[in-house]
XYZ file of C-alpha atoms in Angstrom:
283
model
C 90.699 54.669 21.818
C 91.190 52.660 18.195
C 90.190 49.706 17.589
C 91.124 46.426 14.172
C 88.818 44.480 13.593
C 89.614 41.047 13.777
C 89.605 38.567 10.639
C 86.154 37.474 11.780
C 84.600 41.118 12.168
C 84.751 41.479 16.040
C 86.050 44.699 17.047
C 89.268 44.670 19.628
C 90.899 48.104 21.126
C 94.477 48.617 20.115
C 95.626 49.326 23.467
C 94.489 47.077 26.527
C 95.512 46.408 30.287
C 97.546 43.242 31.181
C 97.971 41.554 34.747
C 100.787 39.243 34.583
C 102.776 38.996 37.499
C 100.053 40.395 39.448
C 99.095 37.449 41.945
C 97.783 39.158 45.159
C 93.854 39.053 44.697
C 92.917 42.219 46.233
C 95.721 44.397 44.651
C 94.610 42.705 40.803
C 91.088 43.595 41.470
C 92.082 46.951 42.217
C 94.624 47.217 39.348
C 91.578 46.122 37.050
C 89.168 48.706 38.592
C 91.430 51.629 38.014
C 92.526 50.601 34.660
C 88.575 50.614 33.102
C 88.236 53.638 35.189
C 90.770 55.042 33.307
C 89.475 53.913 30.229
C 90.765 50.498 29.446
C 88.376 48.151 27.729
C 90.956 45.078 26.638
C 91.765 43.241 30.214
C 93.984 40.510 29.644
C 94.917 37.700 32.081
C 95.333 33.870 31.884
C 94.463 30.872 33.656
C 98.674 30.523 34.233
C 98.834 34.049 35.941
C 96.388 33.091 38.889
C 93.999 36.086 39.058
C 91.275 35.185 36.910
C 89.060 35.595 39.657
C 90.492 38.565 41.223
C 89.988 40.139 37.458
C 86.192 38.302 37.463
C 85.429 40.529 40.810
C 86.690 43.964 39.482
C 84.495 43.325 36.277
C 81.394 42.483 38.387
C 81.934 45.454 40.383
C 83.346 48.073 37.666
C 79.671 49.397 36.331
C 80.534 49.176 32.944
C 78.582 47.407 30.966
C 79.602 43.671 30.030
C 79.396 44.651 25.943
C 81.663 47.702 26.149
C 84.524 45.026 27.619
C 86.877 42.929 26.182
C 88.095 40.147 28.223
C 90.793 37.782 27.222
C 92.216 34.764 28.997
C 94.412 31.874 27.671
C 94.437 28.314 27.911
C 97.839 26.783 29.944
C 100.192 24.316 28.485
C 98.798 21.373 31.284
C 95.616 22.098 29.663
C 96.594 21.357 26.057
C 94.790 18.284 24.772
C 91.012 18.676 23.179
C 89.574 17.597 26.518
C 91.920 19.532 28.562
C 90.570 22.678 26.833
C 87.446 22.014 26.986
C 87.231 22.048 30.785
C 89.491 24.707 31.214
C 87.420 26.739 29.067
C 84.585 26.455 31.197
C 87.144 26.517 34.578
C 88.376 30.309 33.005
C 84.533 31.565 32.644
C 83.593 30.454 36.170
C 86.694 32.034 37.389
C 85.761 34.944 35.566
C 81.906 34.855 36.524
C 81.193 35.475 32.406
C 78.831 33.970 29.966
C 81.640 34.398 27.019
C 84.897 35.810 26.510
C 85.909 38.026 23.695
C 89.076 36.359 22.825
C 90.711 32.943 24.437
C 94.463 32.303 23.376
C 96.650 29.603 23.352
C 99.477 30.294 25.814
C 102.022 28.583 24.188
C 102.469 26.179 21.243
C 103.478 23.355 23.465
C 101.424 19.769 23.938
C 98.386 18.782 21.953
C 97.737 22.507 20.914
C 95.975 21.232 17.262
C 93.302 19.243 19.571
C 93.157 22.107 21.934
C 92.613 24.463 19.250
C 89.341 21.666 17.812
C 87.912 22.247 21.064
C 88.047 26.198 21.061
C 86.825 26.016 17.212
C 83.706 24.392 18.967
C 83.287 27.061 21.623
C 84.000 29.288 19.177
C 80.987 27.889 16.950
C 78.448 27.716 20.163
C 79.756 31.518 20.738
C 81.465 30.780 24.271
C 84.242 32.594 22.893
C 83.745 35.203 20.445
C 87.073 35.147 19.012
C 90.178 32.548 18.985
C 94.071 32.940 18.749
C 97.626 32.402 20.113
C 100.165 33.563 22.142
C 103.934 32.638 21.169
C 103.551 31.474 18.277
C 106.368 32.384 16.024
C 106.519 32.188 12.313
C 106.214 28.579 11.242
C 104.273 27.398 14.216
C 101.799 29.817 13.136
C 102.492 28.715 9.293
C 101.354 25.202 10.170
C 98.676 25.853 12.528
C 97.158 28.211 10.463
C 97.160 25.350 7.256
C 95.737 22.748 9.577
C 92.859 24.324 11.272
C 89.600 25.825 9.765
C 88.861 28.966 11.789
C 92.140 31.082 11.255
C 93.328 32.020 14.942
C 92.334 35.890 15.300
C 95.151 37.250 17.212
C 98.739 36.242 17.925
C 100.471 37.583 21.175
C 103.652 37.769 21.052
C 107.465 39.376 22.542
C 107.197 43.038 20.470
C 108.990 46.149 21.243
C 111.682 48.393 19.936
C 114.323 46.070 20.925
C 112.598 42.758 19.160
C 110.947 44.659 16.358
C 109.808 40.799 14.779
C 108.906 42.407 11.029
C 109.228 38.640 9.213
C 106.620 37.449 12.103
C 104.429 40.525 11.204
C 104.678 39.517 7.680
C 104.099 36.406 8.186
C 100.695 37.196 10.200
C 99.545 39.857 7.610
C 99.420 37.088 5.193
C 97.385 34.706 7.365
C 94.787 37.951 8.584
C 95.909 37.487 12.347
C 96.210 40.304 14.441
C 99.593 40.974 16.317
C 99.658 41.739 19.873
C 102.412 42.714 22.010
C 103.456 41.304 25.348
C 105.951 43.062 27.139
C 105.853 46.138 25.164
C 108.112 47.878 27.833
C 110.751 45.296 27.213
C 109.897 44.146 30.914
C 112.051 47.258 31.768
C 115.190 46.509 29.946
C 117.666 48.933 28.074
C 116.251 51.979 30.070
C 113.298 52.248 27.943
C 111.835 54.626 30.025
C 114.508 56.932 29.646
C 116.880 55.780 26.575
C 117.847 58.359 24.513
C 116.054 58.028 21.244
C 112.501 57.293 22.240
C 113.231 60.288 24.836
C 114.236 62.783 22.208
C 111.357 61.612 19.885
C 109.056 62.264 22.775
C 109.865 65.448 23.395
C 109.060 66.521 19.954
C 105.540 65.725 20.988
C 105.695 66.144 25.103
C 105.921 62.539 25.530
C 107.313 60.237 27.724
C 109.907 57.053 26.475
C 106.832 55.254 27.695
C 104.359 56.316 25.156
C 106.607 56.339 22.200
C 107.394 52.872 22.475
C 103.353 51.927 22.984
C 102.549 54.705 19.806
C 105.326 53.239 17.820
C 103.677 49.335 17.981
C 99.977 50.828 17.586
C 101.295 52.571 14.341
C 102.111 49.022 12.835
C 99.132 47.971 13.629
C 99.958 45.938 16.930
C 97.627 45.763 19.902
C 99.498 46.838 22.895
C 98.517 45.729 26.753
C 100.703 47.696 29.044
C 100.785 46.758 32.660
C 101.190 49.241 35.880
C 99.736 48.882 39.219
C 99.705 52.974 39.520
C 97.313 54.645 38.356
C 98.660 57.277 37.218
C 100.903 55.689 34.983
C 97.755 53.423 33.876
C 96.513 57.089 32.551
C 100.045 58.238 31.058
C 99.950 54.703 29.307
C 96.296 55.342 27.826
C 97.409 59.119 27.123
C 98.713 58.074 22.962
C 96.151 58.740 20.593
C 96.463 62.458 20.264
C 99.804 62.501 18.468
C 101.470 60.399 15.420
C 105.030 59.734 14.899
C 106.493 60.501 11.500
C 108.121 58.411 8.885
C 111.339 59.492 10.060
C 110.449 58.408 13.721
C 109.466 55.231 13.353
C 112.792 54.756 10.780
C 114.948 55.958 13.891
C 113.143 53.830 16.348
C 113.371 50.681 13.577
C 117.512 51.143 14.148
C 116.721 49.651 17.729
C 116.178 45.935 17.033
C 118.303 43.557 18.564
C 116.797 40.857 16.541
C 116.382 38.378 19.136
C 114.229 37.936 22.294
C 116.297 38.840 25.712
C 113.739 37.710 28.012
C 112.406 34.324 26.610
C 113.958 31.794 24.553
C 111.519 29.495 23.322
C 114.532 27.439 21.162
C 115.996 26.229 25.002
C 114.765 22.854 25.885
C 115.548 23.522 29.197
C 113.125 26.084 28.989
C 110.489 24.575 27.086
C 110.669 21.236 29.798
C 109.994 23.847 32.646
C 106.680 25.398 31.376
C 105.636 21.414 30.744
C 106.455 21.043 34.693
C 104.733 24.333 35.766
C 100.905 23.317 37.084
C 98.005 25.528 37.747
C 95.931 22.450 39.267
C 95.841 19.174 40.286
């Protein structure tokens, strides 16, 4: 494993394990347990995904020591005031059974996120949360944020893959120190990643699968990657990256992919935007 260290010093693995869309208790906890048996450290979850407790379980149970993990969870749009966060702060860590977390995002930039974000700067401060960042953020939402607060957010997850490349968003958080980190970096399955032509024939330069070019290629700009499988063995194939490097030329052919736009989310729709203000996680 690699790690970046975050604009504040903390230490974060490039390559994590995400559980979105992973509801059923039992098979999350599971999930979890095989993926830091395999070797992941990064778990990733979210209050809005509904298995913080399921993930609290399999890191109670996993014997590896609470130090060597890094656990993220994010704050929901419902939750978005200074108050709001507050509480669900504390709601995520009881969920989770922790005393901290290493990094807490902002799902999206929806609501009251500024006086959200004054309320993590506190729990930042007391060291409930060891780092702080977004999620969805794109370029001038993280512009203004990032001019209005005082702790710079750490980390910025966003929609990255071959097919929505985002190098003027990457830019844009290189000159602010926040880390990138990639959601969906599979595409959520779209375009035959796992088998399109290109990343295939770059793989098998290197025995490779599709798969692990496309998680190799984001790690070589720098971009933290948290691939999701509920098999383990594809958990392992997924982790199985750091012992090759793709050339100049690679990356160049896999750069000829971008679509320049997002296929699964459009966060311009206000149709979309008024149904993630509707969607509750609590009374």
């Amino acid at each position: 494993m690699e790690y970046v260290t975050l604009n504040n010093g903390v230490k974060m693995p490039l390559e994590g394990f995400g559980v979105f869309q992973v509801p059923d208790p039992a098979q999350c906890e599971q999930a979890v347990l095989d993926a830091i048996e395999s070797g992941y450290r990064l778990i990733d979850t979210a209050a809005a995904y509904m298995n913080e407790k399921a993930v609290g379980e399999a890191i109670k149970k996993c014997g590896v020591p609470r130090e060597e993990l890094f656990i993220t969870t994010k704050l929901w749009v419902q939750d978005a005031t200074y108050e709001g966060a507050k509480k669900a702060i504390q709601t995520s860590l009881d969920n989770l059974g922790l005393d901290y977390l290493d990094l807490y995002l902002i799902h999206q930039p929806l609501k009251d996120y500024v006086g959200a974000y004054r309320a993590m700067e506190e729990a930042y401060k007391e060291g409930n949360l060891k780092a702080i960042g977004v999620c969805n953020f794109y370029p001038a939402r993280l512009a203004d944020l990032c001019e209005t607060v005082e702790v710079i957010p750490a980390v910025n997850q966003v929609e990255l893959h071959p097919f929505f490349q985002q190098e003027n968003a990457l830019a844009v958080m290189k000159e602010y120190g926040v880390v990138p980190e990639a959601w969906g970096p599979f595409a959520e399955g779209n375009h035959g990643i796992f088998t399109h032509p290109v990343l295939t024939k770059i793989g098998d330069k290197y025995g490779k699968s599709a798969a692990q070019v496309a998680l190799r290629w984001n790690v070589q700009r720098g971009v933290v990657v948290i691939p999701k499988s509920v098999h383990k063995d594809r958990m392992e194939q997924n982790m199985n990256i750091w012992d090759f490097n793709l050339t100049d030329e690679d990356m160049a052919e896999i750069a000829k992919l971008d679509l320049g736009h997002s296929e699964i989310v459009n966060h311009d729709d206000p149709g979309f935007i008024k149904m993630l203000h509707t969607m509750k996680i609590h009374d």
